[in-house]
Coordinates of C-alpha atoms in Angstrom, one line a residue:
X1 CA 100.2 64.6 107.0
X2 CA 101.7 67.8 107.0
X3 CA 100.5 70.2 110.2
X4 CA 98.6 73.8 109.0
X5 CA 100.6 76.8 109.2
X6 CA 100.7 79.3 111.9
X7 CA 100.3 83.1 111.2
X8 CA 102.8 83.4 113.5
X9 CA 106.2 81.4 115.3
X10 CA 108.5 82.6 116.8
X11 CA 112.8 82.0 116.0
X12 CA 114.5 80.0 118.6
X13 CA 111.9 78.2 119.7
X14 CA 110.8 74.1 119.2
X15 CA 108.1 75.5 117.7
X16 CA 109.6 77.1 115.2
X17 CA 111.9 74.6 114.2
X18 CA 108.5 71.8 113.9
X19 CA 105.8 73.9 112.3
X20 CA 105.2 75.7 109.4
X21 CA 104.9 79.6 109.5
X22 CA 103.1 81.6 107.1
X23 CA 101.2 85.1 107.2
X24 CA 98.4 85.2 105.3
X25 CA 99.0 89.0 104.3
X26 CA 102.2 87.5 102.4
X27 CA 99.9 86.2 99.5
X28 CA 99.7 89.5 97.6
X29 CA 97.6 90.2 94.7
X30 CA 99.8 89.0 92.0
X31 CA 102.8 87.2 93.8
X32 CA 104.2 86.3 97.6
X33 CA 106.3 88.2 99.9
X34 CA 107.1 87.2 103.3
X35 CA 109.9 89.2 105.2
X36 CA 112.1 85.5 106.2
X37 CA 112.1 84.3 109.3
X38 CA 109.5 87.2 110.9
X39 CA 106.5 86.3 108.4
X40 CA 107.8 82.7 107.0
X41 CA 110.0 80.1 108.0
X42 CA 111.8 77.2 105.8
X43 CA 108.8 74.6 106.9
X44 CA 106.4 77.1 105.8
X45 CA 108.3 77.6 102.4
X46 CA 107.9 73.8 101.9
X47 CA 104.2 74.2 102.3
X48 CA 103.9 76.8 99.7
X49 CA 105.6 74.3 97.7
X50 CA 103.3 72.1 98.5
X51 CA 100.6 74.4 97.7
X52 CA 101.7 75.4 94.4
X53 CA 102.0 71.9 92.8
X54 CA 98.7 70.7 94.1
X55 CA 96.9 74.1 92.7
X56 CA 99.1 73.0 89.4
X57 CA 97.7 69.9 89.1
X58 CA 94.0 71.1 90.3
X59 CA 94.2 73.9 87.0
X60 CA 95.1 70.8 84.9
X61 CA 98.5 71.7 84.1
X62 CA 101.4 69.6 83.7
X63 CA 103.1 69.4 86.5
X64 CA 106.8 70.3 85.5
X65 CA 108.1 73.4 87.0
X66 CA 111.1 76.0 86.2
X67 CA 112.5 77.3 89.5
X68 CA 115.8 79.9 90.1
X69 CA 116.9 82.3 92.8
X70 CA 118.0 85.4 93.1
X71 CA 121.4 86.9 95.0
X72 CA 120.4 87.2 98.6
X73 CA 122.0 85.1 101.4
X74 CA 119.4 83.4 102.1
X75 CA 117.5 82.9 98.8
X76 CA 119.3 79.2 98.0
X77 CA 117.9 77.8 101.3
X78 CA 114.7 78.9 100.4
X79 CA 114.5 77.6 97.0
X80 CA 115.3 74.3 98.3
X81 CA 112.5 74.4 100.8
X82 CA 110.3 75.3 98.0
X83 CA 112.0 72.5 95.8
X84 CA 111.4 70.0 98.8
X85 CA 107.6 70.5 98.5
X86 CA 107.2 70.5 95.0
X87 CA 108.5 67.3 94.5
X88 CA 106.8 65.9 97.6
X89 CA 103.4 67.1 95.6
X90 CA 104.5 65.2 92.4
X91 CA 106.3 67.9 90.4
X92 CA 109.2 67.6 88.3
X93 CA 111.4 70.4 88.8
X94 CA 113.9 72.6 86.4
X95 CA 116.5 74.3 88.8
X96 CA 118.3 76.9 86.5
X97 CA 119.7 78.0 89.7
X98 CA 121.0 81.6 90.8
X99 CA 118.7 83.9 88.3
X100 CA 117.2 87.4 87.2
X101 CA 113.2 86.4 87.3
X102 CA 113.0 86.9 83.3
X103 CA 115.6 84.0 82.8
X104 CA 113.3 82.0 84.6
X105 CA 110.5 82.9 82.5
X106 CA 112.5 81.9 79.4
X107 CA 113.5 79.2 80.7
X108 CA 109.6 77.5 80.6
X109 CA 110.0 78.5 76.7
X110 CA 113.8 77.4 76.4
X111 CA 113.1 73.7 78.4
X112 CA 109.2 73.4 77.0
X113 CA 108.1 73.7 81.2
X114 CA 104.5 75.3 81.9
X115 CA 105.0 76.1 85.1
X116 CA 107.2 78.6 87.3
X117 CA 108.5 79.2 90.5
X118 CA 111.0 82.2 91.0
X119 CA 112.5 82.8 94.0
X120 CA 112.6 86.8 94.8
X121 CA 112.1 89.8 96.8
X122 CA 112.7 91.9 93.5
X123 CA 113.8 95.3 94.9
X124 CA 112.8 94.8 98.7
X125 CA 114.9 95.4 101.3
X126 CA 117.3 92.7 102.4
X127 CA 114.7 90.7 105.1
X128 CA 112.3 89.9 102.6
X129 CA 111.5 87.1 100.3
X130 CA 109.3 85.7 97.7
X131 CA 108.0 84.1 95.0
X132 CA 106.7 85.1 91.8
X133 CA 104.7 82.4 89.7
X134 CA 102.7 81.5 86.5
X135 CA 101.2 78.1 84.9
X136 CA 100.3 79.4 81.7
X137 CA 103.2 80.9 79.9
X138 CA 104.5 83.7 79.5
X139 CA 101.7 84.9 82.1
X140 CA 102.0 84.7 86.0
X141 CA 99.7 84.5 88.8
X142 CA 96.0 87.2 89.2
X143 CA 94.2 87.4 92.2
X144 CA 92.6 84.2 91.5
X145 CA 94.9 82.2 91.4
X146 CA 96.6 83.5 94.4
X147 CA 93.3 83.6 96.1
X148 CA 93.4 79.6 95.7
X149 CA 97.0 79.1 96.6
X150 CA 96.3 80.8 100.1
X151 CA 93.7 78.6 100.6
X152 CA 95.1 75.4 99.8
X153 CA 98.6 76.5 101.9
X154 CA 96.7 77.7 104.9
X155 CA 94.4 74.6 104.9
X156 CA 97.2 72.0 104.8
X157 CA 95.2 70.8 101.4
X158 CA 98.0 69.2 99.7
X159 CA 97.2 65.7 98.5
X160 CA 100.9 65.0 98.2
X161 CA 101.6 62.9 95.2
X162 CA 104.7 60.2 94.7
X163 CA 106.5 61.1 91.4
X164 CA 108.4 64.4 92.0
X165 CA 112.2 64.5 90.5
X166 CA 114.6 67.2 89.9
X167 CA 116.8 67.9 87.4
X168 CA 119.6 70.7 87.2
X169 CA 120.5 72.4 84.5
X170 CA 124.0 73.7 83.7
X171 CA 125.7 76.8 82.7
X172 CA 121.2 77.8 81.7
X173 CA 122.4 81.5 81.6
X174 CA 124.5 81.3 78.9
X175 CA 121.4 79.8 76.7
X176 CA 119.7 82.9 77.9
X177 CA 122.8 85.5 77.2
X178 CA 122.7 83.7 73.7
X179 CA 118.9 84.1 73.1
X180 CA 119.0 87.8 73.6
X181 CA 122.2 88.4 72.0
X182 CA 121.4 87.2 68.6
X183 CA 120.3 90.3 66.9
X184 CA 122.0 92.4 64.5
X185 CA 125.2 94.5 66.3
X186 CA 124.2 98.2 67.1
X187 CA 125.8 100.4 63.9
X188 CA 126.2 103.4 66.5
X189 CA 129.0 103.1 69.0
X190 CA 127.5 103.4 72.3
X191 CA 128.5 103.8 76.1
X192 CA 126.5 102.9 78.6
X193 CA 126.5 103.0 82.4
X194 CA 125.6 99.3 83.6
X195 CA 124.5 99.8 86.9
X196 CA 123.2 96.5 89.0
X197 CA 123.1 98.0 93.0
X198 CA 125.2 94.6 93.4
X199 CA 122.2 92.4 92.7
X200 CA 121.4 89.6 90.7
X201 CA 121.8 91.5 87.1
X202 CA 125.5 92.1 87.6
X203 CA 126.2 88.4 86.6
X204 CA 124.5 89.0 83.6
X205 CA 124.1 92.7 81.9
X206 CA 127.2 94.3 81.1
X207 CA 128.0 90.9 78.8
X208 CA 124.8 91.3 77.3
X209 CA 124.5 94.7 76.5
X210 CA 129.0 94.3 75.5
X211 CA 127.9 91.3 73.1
X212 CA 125.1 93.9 71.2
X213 CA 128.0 96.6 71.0
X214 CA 128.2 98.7 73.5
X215 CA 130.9 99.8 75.2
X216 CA 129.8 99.4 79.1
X217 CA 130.6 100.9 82.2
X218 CA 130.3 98.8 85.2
X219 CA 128.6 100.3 87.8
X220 CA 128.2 98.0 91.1
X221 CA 127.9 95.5 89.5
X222 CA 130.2 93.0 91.7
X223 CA 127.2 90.8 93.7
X224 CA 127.2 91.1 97.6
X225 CA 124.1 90.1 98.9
X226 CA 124.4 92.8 101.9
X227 CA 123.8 95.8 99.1
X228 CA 126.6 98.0 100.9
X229 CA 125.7 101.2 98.3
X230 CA 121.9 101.5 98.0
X231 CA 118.9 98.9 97.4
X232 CA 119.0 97.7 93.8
X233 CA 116.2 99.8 93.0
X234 CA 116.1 102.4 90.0
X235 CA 113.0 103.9 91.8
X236 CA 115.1 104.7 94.4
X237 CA 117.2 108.5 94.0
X238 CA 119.8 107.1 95.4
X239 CA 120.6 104.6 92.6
X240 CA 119.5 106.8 90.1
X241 CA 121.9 109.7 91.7
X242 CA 124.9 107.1 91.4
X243 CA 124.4 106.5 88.0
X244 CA 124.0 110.4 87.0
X245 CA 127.1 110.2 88.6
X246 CA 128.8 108.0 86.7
X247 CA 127.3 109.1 83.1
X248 CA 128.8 112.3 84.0
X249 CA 131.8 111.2 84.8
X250 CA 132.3 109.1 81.8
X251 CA 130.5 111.3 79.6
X252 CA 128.2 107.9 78.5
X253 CA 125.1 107.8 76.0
X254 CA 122.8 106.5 78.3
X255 CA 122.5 105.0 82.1
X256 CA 120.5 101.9 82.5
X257 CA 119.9 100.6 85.8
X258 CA 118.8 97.1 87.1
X259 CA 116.6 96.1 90.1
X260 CA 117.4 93.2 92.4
X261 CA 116.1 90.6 89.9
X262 CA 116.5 92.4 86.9
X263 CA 112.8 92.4 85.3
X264 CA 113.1 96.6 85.2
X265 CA 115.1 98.8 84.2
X266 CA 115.8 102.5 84.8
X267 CA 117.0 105.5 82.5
X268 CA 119.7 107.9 83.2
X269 CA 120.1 110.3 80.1
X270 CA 123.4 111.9 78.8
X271 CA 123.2 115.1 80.6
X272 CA 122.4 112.7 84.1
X273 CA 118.6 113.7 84.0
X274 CA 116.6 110.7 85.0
X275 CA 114.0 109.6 82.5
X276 CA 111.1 108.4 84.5
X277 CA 110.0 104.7 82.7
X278 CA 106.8 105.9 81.7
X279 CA 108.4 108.7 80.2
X280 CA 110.7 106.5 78.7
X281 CA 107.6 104.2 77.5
X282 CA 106.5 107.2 75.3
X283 CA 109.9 107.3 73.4
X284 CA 109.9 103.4 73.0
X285 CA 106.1 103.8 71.7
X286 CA 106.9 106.8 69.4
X287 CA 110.2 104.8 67.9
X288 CA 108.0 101.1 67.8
X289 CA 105.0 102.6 66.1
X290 CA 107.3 104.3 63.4
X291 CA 107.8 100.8 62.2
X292 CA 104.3 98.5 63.3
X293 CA 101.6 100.4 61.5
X294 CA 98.3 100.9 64.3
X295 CA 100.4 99.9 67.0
X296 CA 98.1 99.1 70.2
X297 CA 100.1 99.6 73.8
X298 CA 99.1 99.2 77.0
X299 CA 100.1 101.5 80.4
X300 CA 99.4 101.3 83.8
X301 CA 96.9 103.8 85.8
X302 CA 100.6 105.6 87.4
X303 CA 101.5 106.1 83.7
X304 CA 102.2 109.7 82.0
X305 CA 98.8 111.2 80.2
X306 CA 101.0 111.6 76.9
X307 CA 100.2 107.9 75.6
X308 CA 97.4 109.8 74.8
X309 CA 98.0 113.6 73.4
X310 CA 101.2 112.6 72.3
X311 CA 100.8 114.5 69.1
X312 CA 103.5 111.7 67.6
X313 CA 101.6 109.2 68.6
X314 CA 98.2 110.2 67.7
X315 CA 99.9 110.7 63.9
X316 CA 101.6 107.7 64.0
X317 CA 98.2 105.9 64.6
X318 CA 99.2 104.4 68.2
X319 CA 96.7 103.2 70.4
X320 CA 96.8 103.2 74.3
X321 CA 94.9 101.9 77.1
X322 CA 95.2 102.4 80.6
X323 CA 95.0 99.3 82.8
X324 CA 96.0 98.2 86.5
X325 CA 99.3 98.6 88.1
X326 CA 100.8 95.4 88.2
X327 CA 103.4 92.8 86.2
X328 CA 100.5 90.3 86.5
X329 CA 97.9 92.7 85.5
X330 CA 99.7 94.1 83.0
X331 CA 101.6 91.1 81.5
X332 CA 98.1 89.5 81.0
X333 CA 96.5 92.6 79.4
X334 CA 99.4 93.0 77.2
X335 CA 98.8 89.4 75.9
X336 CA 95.2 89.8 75.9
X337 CA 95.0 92.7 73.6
X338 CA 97.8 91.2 71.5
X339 CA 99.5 94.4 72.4
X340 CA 102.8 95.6 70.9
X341 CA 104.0 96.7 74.5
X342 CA 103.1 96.9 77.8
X343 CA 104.6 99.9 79.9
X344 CA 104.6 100.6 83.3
X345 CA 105.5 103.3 85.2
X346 CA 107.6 101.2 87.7
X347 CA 109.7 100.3 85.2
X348 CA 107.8 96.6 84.1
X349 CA 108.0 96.9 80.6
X350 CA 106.3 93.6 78.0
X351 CA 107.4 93.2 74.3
X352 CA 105.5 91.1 72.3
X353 CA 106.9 90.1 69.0
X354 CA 108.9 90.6 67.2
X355 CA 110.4 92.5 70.1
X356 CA 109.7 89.7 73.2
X357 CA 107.7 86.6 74.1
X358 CA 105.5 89.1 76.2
X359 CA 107.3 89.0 79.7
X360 CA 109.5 91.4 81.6
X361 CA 112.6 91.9 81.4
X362 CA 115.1 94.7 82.1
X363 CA 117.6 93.2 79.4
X364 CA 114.9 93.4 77.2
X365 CA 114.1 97.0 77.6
X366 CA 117.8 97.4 77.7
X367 CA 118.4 96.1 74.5
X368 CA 115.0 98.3 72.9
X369 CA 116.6 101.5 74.8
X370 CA 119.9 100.9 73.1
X371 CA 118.2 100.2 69.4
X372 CA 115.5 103.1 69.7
X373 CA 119.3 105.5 70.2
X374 CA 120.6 103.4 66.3
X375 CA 117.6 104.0 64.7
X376 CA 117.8 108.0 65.8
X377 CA 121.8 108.4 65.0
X378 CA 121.8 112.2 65.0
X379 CA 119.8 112.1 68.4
X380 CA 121.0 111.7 72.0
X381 CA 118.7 110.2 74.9
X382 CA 118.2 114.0 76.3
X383 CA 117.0 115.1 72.6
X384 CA 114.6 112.2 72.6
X385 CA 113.6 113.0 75.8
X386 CA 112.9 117.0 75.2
X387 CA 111.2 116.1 72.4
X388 CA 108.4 115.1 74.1
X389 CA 105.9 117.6 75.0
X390 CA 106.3 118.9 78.4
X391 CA 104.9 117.3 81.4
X392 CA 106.1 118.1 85.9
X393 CA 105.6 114.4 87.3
X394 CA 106.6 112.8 90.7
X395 CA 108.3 110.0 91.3
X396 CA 106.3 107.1 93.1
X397 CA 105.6 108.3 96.7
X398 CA 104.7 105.5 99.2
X399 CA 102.8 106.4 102.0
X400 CA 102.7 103.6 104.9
X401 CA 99.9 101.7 105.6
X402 CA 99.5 97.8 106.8
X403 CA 98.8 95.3 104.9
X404 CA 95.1 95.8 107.1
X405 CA 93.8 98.6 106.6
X406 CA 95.5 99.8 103.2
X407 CA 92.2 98.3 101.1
X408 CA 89.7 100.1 103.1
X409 CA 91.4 103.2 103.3
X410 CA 91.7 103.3 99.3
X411 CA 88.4 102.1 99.1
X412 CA 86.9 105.2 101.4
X413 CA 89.7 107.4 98.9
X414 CA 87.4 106.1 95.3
X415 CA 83.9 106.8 97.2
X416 CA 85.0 110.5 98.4
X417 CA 86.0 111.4 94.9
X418 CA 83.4 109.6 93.2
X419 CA 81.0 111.8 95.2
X420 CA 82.8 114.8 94.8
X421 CA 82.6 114.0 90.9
X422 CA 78.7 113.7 91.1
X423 CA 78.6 116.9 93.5
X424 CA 80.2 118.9 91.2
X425 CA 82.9 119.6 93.8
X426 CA 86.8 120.8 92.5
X427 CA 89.9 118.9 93.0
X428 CA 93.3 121.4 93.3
X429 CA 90.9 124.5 92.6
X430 CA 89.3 122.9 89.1
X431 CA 86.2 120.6 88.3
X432 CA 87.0 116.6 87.8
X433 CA 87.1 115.9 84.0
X434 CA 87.3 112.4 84.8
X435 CA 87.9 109.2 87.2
X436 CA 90.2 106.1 86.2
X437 CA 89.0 103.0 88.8
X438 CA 90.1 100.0 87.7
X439 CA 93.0 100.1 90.1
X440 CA 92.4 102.9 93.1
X441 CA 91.4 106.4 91.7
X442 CA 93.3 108.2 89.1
X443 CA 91.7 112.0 89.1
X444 CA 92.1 114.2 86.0
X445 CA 91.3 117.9 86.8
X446 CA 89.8 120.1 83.8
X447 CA 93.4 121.1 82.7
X448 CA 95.1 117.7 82.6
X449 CA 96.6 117.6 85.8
X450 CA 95.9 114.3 88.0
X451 CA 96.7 112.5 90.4
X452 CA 96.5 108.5 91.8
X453 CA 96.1 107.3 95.0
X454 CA 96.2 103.1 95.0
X455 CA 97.3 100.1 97.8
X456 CA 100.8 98.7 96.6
X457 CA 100.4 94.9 95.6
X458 CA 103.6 94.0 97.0
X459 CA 104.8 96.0 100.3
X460 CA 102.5 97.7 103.5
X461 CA 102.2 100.7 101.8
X462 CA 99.9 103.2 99.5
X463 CA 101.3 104.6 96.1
X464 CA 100.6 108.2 95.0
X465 CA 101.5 109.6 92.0
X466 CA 100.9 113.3 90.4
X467 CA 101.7 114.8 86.7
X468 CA 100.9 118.3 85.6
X469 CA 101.3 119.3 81.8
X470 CA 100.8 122.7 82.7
X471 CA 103.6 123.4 85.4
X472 CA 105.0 122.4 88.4
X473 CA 102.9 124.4 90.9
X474 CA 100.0 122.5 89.6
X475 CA 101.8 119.2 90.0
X476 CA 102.1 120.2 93.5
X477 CA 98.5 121.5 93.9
X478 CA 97.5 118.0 92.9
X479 CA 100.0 116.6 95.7
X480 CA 98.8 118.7 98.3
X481 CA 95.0 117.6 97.5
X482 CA 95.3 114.3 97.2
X483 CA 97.3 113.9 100.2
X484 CA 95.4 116.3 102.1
X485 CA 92.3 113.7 101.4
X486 CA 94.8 110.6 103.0
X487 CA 95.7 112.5 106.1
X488 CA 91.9 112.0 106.9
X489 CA 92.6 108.4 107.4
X490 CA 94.9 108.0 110.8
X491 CA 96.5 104.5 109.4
X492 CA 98.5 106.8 106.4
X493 CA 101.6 107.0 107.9
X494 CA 104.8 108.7 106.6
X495 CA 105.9 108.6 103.0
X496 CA 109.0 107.0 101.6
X497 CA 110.2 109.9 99.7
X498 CA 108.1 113.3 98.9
X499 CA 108.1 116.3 95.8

């Protein structure tokens, strides 16, 4: 018998040291985060473990496992604990050891494995940890699936089986620096910033992006777990500030930035503009759909509104469909449609063949960035960029909000502008031309501006998000409406960053 988790121990304690602790609020909608040793503890690791091999053998999967950690001091220790109850519920387990999440996710193809376990925060602050999962390749866990792994965790309902083993495999990144690497050398000679926030990516990039033909630029990419510069996040200004910096400086092609497990990756262009990823998910369509004739793509609800008037686009026969914020989501939409790509504004970005196997991964879009610039050899990443037509869009603003109350209060956010809709009522001074809901409320006004108000999957926090293709004063107007709508709800606390 294994005891039933507590929602809460506390450190230097008996207690804490003989029970398993686990918050429930750490199962998120499409993978776990627990902030270590405040929301989980190792014993409560091992019953995750537990968890996830018997819900493995309950979906009548094989029960063989890829696992891998990321560069945190204290990821290891919890892989281990993780390991420990995997093979105490009859798994075999693949350690590939310290990874960026998309190795991981090759590895189930690589080593023939269904399942996978990855060991992350992603881009969270040092404090928290995670783990993102899948059983059915190259997808990962929905909220159904993590619905039933809360269950089973919380309820002790592990019907351990004998049979577990572990094997570890050896020098696996260099099958996975090999596996992207075999392409065609880039014709055009190209610098590029490599910038890795000292996360997990470092060990891996600049080889991989040297091996294609670039000549690369190392940007913190030496790993220390205590992130002395910034949080490996090209979200965050602060990482995308150092890397203008250091295209500047070198006078590079491009700036690509990797977060903390390296399944994103951010754009700096040549003049040390950042190139938001949706942005950037325009150019990759415009350049893909050149070649794949009808090309279908798929884009998250905080996506630009160019996917579709892109006037390119529309010519070159490109389809798009909006869909819910989300690597889960969107992975499994992606695959579902048979998409060419899935973008997402965060910087998730899927390639199916011939481009990808239909996961994410930074090194990935890397790679796509760098070709997209050979196939355009007269053209540099701002003249791609400009060529777009013109659109004012904020970065991701993240409002507080717990884990509590931040489904209710987007809830009560959909059912005020769903009756303003049917009231005929204005938004920023126009009438609502229409209402995305399949993940919170994305509001188009009558001249293209919106804005999105959603719960974030992964942290106590709301996401807003506001584009304009008609100027910058109406991006704001769209701000200060849909924010003026929050601050009627007392749990919205401050934001993260602001226009």
């Amino acid at each position: 018998m294994f005891p039933k988790p507590k929602a809460v121990l506390f450190p230097n304690t008996y207690a804490f040291e003989s029970e398993p602790m686990v918050k429930p609020t750490g199962f998120r909608e499409y993978d776990a985060r627990w902030l270590f040793n405040k929301e989980i503890n190792l014993m409560g690791v091992q019953a995750l473990g537990m968890g996830l091999g018997a819900l493995i053998a309950e979906m009548g999967v094989k029960q063989e496992i890829v696992t891998g950690h990321d560069f945190r001091g204290y990821s290891a220790s919890i892989k281990y604990a993780l390991i420990s109850g995997l093979m105490a519920s009859g798994c075999k387990v693949h350690d590939i050891g310290l990874a960026v999440t998309p190795m991981a996710y090759f590895a189930q193809f690589d080593l023939d494995v269904p399942c996978v376990a990855m060991v992350t925060a992603s881009h969270n602050d040092n404090g928290w940890t995670g783990v993102k999962m899948g059983a059915n390749r190259p997808l990962t866990f929905g909220p159904d699936e993590m619905g039933r792994l809360k269950e089973i965790v919380l309820n002790a309902a592990f019907g351990n089986r004998s049979g577990g083993s572990y094997q570890f495999h050896e020098n696996f990144p260099a099958r996975y620096i090999a596996d992207l690497t075999n392409r065609p050398k880039l014709k055009r000679k190209l610098k590029v910033v490599a910038a890795c926030g000292n996360g997990t990516a470092g060990a891996f990039a600049p080889q991989v992006l040297e091996a294609i033909g670039c000549e690369v630029i190392p940007l913190d990419t030496e790993l220390d777990h205590t992130f002395p510069k910034y949080n490996p996040n090209p979200e965050d200004m602060e990482m995308l500030h150092a890397i203008r910096d250091a295209v500047l400086a070198h006078k590079a092609d491009v700036g690509l930035g990797f977060d903390g497990d390296g399944d994103r990756c951010g754009v700096v262009d040549n003049t040390g503009e950042e190139i938001f990823a949706d942005k950037v998910g325009v150019m990759l369509a415009r350049d893909m759909s050149a070649i794949h004739k009808d090309a279908q793509f798929v884009v998250d609800v905080k996506s630009t509104g160019l996917f579709i008037t892109d006037p390119v686009l529309q010519a070159q026969g490109a389809k798009t469909v909006y869909w819910k914020t989300g690597h889960s989501y969107m992975k499994r939409r992606t695959n579902e449609l048979g998409a060419l790509a899935g973008f997402e504004k965060s910087g998730h970005f899927f390639f199916n063949k011939p481009f990808g196997r239909g996961y994410d991964d930074g090194l990935v879009s890397a790679i796509a960035i760098c070709e997209m610039l050979d196939r355009a050899p007269g053209k540099s990443m701002s003249d791609l960029k400009d060529g777009l037509p013109k659109t004012w869009s904020s970065p991701t603003m993240s409002p507080h909000c717990a884990d509590e109350a931040k489904y209710g209060v987007v809830d009560a956010v959909v059912k005020h502008f769903e009756a303003l809709q049917k009231q005929g009522g204005q938004v920023a001074g126009q009438p609502i031309r229409d209402l995305v809901t399949v993940n919170g409320v994305r509001v188009t006004v009558a001249d293209g501006s919106w804005g999105l108000v959603r719960a974030s999957s992964n942290k106590p926090e709301l996401v807003v998000v506001v584009e304009s293709p008609v100027s910058e004063r109406r991006m704001r107007d769209m701000f200060e409406a849909m924010d003026s709508v929050l601050r009627t709800h007392p749990e919205v606390g401050e934001y993260n960053q602001k226009i």
